mmCIF file of C-alpha atoms in Angstrom:
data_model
loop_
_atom_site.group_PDB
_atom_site.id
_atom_site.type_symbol
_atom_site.label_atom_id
_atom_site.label_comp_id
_atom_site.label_asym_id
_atom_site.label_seq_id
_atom_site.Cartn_x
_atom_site.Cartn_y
_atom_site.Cartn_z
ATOM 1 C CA UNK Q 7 225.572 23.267 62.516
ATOM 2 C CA UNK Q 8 223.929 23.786 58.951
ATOM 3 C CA UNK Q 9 224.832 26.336 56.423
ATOM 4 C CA UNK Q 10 221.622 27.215 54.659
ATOM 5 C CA UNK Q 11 222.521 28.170 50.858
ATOM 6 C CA UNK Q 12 220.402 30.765 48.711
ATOM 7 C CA UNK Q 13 218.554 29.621 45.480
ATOM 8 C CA UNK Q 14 219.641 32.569 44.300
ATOM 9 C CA UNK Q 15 223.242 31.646 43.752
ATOM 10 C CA UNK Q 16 224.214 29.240 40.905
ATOM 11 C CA UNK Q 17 227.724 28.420 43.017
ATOM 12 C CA UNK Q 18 226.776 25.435 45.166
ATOM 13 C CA UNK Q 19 226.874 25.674 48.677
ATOM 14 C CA UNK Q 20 228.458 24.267 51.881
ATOM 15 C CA UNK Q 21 226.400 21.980 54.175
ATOM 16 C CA UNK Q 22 228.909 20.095 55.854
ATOM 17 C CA UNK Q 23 232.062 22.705 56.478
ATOM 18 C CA UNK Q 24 230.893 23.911 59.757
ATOM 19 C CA UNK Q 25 230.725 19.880 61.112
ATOM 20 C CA UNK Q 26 234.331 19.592 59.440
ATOM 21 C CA UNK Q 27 235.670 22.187 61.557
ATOM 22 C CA UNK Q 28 236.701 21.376 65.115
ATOM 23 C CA UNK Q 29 237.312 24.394 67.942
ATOM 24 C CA UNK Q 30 240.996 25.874 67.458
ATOM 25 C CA UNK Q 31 242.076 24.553 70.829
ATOM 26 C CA UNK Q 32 245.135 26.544 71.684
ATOM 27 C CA UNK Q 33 244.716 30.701 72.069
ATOM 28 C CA UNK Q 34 243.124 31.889 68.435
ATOM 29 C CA UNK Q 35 245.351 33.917 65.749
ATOM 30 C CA UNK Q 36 244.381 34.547 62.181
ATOM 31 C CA UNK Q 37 247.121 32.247 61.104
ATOM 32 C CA UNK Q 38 245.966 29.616 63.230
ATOM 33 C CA UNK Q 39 242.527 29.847 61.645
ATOM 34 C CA UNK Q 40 243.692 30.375 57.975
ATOM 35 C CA UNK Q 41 245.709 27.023 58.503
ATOM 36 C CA UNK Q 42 242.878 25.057 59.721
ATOM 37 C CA UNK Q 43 240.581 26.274 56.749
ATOM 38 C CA UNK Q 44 243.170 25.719 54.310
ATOM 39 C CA UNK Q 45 243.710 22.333 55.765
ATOM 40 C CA UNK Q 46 240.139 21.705 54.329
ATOM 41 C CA UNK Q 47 240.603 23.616 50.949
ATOM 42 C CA UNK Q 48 244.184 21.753 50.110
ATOM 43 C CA UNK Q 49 242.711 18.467 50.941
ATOM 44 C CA UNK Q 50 239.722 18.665 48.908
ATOM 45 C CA UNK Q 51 236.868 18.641 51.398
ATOM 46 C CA UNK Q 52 235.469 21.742 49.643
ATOM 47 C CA UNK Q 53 234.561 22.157 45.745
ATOM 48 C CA UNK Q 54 235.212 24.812 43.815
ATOM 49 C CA UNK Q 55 232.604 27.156 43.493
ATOM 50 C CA UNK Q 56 231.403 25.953 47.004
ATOM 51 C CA UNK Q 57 230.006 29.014 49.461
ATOM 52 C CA UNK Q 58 231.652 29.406 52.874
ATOM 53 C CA UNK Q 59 229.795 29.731 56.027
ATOM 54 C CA UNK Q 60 229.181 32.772 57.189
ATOM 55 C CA UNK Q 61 231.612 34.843 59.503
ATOM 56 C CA UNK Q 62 229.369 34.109 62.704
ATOM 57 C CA UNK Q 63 228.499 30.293 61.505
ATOM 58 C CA UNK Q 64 233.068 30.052 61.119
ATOM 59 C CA UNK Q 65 233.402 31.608 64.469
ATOM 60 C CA UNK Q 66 231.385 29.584 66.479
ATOM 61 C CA UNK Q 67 232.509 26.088 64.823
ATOM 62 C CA UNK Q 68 236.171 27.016 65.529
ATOM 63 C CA UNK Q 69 235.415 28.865 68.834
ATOM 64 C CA UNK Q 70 236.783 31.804 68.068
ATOM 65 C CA UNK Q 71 236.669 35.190 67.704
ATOM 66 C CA UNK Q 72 234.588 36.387 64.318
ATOM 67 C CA UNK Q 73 237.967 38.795 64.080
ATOM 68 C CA UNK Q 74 240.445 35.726 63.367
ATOM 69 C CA UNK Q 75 237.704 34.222 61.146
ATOM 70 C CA UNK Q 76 237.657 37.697 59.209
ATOM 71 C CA UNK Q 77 241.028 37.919 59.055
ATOM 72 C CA UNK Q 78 242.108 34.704 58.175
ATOM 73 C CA UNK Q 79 239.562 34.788 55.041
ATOM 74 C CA UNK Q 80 241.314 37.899 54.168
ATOM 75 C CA UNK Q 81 244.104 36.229 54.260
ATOM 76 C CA UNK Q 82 242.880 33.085 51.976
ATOM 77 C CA UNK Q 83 241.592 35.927 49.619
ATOM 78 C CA UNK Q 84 245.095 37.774 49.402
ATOM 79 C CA UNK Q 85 246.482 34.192 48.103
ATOM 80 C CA UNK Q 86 243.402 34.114 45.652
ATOM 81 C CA UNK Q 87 242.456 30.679 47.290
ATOM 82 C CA UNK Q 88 238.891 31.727 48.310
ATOM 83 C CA UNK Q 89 237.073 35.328 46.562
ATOM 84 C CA UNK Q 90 235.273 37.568 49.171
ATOM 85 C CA UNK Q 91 232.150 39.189 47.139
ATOM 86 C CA UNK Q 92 230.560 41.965 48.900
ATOM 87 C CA UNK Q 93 226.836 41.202 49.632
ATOM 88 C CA UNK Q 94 227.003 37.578 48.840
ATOM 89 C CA UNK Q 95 229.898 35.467 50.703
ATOM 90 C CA UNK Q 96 232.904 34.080 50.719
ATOM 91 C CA UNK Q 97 233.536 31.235 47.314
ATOM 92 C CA UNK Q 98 236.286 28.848 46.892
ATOM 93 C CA UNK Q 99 237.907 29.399 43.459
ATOM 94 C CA UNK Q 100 237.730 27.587 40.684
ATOM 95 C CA UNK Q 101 241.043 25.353 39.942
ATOM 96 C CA UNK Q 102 241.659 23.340 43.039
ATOM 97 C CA UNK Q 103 245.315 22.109 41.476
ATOM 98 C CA UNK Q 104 246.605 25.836 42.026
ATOM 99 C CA UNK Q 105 246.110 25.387 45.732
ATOM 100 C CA UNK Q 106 249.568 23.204 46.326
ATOM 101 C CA UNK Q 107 251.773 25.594 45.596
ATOM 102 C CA UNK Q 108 249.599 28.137 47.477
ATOM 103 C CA UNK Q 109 249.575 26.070 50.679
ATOM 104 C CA UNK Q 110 253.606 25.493 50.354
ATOM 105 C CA UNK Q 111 253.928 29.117 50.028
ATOM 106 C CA UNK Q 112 251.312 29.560 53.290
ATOM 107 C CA UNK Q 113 252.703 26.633 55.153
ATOM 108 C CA UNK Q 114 256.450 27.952 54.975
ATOM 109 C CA UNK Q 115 254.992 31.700 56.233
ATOM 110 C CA UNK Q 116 253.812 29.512 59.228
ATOM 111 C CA UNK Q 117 256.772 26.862 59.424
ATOM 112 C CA UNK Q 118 254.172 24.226 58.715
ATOM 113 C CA UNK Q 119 255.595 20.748 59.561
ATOM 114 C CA UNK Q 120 254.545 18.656 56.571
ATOM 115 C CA UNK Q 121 255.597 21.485 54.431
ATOM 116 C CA UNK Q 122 259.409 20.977 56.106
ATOM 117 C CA UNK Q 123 259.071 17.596 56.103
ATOM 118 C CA UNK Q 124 258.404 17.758 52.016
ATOM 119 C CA UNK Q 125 261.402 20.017 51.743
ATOM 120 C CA UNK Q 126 263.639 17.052 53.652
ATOM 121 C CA UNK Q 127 262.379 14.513 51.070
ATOM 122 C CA UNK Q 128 262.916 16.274 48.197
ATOM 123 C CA UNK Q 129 266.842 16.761 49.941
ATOM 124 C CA UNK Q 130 267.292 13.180 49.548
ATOM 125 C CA UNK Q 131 265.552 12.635 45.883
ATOM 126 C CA UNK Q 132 268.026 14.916 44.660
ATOM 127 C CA UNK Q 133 271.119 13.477 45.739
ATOM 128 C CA UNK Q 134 269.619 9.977 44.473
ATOM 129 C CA UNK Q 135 268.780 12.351 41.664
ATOM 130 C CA UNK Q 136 272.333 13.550 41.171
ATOM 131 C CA UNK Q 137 274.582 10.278 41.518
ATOM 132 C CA UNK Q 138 271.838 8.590 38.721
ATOM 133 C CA UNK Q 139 272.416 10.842 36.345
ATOM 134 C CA UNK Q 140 276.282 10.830 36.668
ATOM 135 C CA UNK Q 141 276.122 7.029 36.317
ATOM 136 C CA UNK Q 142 273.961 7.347 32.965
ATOM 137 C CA UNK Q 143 274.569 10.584 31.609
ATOM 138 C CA UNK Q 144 275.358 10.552 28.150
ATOM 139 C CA UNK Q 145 277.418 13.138 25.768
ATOM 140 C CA UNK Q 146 273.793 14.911 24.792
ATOM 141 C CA UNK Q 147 272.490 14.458 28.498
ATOM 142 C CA UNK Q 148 275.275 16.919 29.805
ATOM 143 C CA UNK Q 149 275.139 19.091 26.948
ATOM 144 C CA UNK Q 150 271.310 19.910 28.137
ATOM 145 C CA UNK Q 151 272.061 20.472 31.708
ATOM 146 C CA UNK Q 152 274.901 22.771 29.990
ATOM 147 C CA UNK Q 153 272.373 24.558 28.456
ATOM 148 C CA UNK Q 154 269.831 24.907 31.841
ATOM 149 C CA UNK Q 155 272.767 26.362 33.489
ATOM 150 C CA UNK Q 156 273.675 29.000 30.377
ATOM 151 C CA UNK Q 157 269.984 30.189 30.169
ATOM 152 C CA UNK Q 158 270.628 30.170 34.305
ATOM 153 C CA UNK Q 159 273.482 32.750 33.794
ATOM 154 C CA UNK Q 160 272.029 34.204 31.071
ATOM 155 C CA UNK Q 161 268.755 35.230 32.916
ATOM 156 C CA UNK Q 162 270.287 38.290 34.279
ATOM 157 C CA UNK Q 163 267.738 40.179 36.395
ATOM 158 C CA UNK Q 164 265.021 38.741 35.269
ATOM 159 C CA UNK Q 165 263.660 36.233 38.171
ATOM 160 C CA UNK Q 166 261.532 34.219 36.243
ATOM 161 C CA UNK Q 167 263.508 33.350 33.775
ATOM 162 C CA UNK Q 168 266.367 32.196 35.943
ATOM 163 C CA UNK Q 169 263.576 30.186 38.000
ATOM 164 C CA UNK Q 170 262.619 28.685 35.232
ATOM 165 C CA UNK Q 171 266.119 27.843 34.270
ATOM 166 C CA UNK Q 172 266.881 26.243 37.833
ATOM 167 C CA UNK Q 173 264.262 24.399 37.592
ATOM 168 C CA UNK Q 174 264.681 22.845 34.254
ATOM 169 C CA UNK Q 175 267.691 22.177 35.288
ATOM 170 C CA UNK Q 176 266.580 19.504 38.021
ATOM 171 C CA UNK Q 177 263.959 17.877 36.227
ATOM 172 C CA UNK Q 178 267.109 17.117 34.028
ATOM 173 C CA UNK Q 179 268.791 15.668 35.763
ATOM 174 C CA UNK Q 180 265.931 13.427 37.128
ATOM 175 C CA UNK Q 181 265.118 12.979 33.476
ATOM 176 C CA UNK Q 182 268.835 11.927 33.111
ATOM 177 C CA UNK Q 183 269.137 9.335 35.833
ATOM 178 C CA UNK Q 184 266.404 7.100 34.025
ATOM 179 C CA UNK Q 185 264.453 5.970 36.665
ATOM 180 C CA UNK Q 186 260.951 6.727 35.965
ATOM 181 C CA UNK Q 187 259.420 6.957 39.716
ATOM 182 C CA UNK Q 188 262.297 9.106 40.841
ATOM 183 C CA UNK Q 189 261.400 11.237 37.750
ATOM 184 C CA UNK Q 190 257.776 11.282 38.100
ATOM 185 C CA UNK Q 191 258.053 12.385 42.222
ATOM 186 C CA UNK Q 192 260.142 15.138 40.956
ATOM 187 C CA UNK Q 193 257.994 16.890 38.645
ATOM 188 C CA UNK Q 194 255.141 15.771 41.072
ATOM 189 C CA UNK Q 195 256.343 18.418 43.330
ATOM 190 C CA UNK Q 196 257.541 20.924 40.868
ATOM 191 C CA UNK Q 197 255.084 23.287 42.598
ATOM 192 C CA UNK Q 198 257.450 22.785 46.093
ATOM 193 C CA UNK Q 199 260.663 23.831 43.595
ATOM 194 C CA UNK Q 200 258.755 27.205 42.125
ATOM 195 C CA UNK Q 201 257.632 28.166 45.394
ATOM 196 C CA UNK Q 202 261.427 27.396 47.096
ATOM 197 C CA UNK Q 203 263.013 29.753 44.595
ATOM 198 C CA UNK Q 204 260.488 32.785 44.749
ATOM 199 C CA UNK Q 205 260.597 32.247 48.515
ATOM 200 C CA UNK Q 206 264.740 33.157 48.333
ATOM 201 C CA UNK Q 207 264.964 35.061 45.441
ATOM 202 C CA UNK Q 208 265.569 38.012 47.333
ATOM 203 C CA UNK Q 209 267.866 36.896 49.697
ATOM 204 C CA UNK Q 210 271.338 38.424 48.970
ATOM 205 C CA UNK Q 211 273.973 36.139 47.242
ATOM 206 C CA UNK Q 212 270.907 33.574 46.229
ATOM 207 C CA UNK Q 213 271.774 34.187 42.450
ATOM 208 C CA UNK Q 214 275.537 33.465 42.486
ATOM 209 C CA UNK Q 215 275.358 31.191 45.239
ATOM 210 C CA UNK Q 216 272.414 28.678 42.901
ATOM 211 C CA UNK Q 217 275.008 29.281 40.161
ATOM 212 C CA UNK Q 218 278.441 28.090 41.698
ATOM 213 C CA UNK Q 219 276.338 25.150 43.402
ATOM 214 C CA UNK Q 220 274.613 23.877 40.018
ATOM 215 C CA UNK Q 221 277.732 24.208 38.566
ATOM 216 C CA UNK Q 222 279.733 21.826 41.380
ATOM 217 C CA UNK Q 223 276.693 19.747 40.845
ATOM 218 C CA UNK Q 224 277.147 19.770 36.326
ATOM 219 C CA UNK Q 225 280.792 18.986 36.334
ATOM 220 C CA UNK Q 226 280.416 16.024 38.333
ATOM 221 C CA UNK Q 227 277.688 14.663 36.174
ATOM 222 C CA UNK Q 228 279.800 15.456 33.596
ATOM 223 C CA UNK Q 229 282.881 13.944 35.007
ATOM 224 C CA UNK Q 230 280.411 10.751 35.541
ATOM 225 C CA UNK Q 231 281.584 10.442 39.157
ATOM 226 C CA UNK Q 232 278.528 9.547 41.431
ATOM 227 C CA UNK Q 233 279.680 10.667 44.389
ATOM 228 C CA UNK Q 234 280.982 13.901 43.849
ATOM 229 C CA UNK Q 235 277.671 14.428 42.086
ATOM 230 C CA UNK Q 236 275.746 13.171 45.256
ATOM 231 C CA UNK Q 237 277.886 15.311 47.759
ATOM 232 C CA UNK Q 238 277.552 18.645 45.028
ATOM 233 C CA UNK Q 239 273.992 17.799 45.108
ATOM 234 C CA UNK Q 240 273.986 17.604 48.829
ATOM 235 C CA UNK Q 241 275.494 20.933 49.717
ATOM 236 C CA UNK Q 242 273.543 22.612 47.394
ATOM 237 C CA UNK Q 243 270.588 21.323 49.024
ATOM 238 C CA UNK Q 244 271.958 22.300 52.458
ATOM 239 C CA UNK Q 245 272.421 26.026 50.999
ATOM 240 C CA UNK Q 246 269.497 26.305 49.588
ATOM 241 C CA UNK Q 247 267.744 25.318 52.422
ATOM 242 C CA UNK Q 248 269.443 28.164 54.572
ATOM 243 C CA UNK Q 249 268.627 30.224 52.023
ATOM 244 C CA UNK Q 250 264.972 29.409 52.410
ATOM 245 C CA UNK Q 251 265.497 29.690 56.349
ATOM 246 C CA UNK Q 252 266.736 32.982 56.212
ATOM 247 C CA UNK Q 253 263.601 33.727 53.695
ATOM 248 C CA UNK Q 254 261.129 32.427 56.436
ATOM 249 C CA UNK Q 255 262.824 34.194 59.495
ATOM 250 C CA UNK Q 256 262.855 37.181 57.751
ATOM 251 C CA UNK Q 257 259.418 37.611 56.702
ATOM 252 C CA UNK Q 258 258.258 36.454 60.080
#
């Protein structure tokens, strides 16, 4: 099927979407549909800028229901991945690097498996992470990761700050186990760690829970014992990830 586009519009259009698209084979749902688009968007199949097929054009390439395919761009639009403009179409936004951390945050609403598979990876990195950095750390190494954990406490109510904190303090401690790969993987997915906190910053006991558990996780990097760090590491890790559990659950 071909999209036509309009001379009129200086955003270029999108000839080959609706052969992209294959029928949603199990019973439709707007989330079904958003995932399938955003599939697409996230893997860079689109441009930015690019014009969507129309409603009817989406429908009938998916084989569904022009409903889902409304709702699921409303959906894509709400997460400021795609702008609806009244009279003219649906147009994939500018900045295509912003949509990782937007697909995290959609493919945990969903349970997406490749978005809990990247959460089990970055498990392990951090323990590898963790027992590193105890083995390396130096005197001003610790007294950095002291000073994540301070701004940490220090952050009070205000979410961001404390986000910003816990995350600072990880890609510390990857900074502090000198291995560049490990390092570089890390802040790779630094959109995966902003995501995971604003996901459970809500949940009750998050704050003082992240706080005893980085703490565990300092004083054995600070004690230079590797595998107390690795094992701190570890059960924060397997807290956090309940935390992010009980995050999911509850907003489904």
């Amino acid at each position: 099927m071909t999209v036509t586009s309009q001379p009129d519009q200086s955003s270029a259009s999108a000839p080959d979407l609706a052969q992209l698209l294959r029928p949603v084979v199990r019973e439709s749902s707007v989330s079904e549909v958003a995932k399938r688009l955003l599939d697409h968007l996230s893997a860079g199949d689109i441009r930015p800028g690019t014009r969507l097929p129309a409603e009817r054009q989406l429908a009938e390439a998916l084989g569904v229901a022009r409903s889902s395919v409304r709702g699921a761009l409303s959906a894509l639009d709400v997460l400021g991945i795609i702008e609806i403009r009244p009279g003219s179409g649906s147009y994939v936004r500018e900045g295509t690097s912003e949509f990782l951390p937007r697909a995290i945050n959609w493919g945990l609403m969903l349970g997406q498996r490749r978005t809990q598979d990247l959460v089990e990876v970055r498990t392990y990195m951090e323990g590898v992470s963790a027992r590193l950095a105890a083995e390396r750390a130096t005197d001003a190494d610790v007294a950095r990761l002291e000073e994540h954990l301070r701004h940490m406490r220090d952050a009070g109510g205000d979410v961001t700050a404390f986000i910003d904190a816990d995350i600072a303090f990880h890609l510390e401690t990857a900074h502090i186990a000198r291995n560049t790969v490990l390092s570089d993987i890390l802040h790779s997915i630094r959109a995966l760690l902003q995501v995971w906190m604003e996901r459970v910053s809500d949940i009750e006991g998050t704050v003082s829970g992240t706080l005893c558990e980085h703490d565990a996780v300092l004083q054995a990097i600070r004690d230079r014992d590797p595998e107390a760090a690795d094992r701190a590491m570890a059960e924060h890790m397997r807290m956090a990830s309940a935390r992010l559990r009980a995050s999911v659950d509850g907003g489904a």
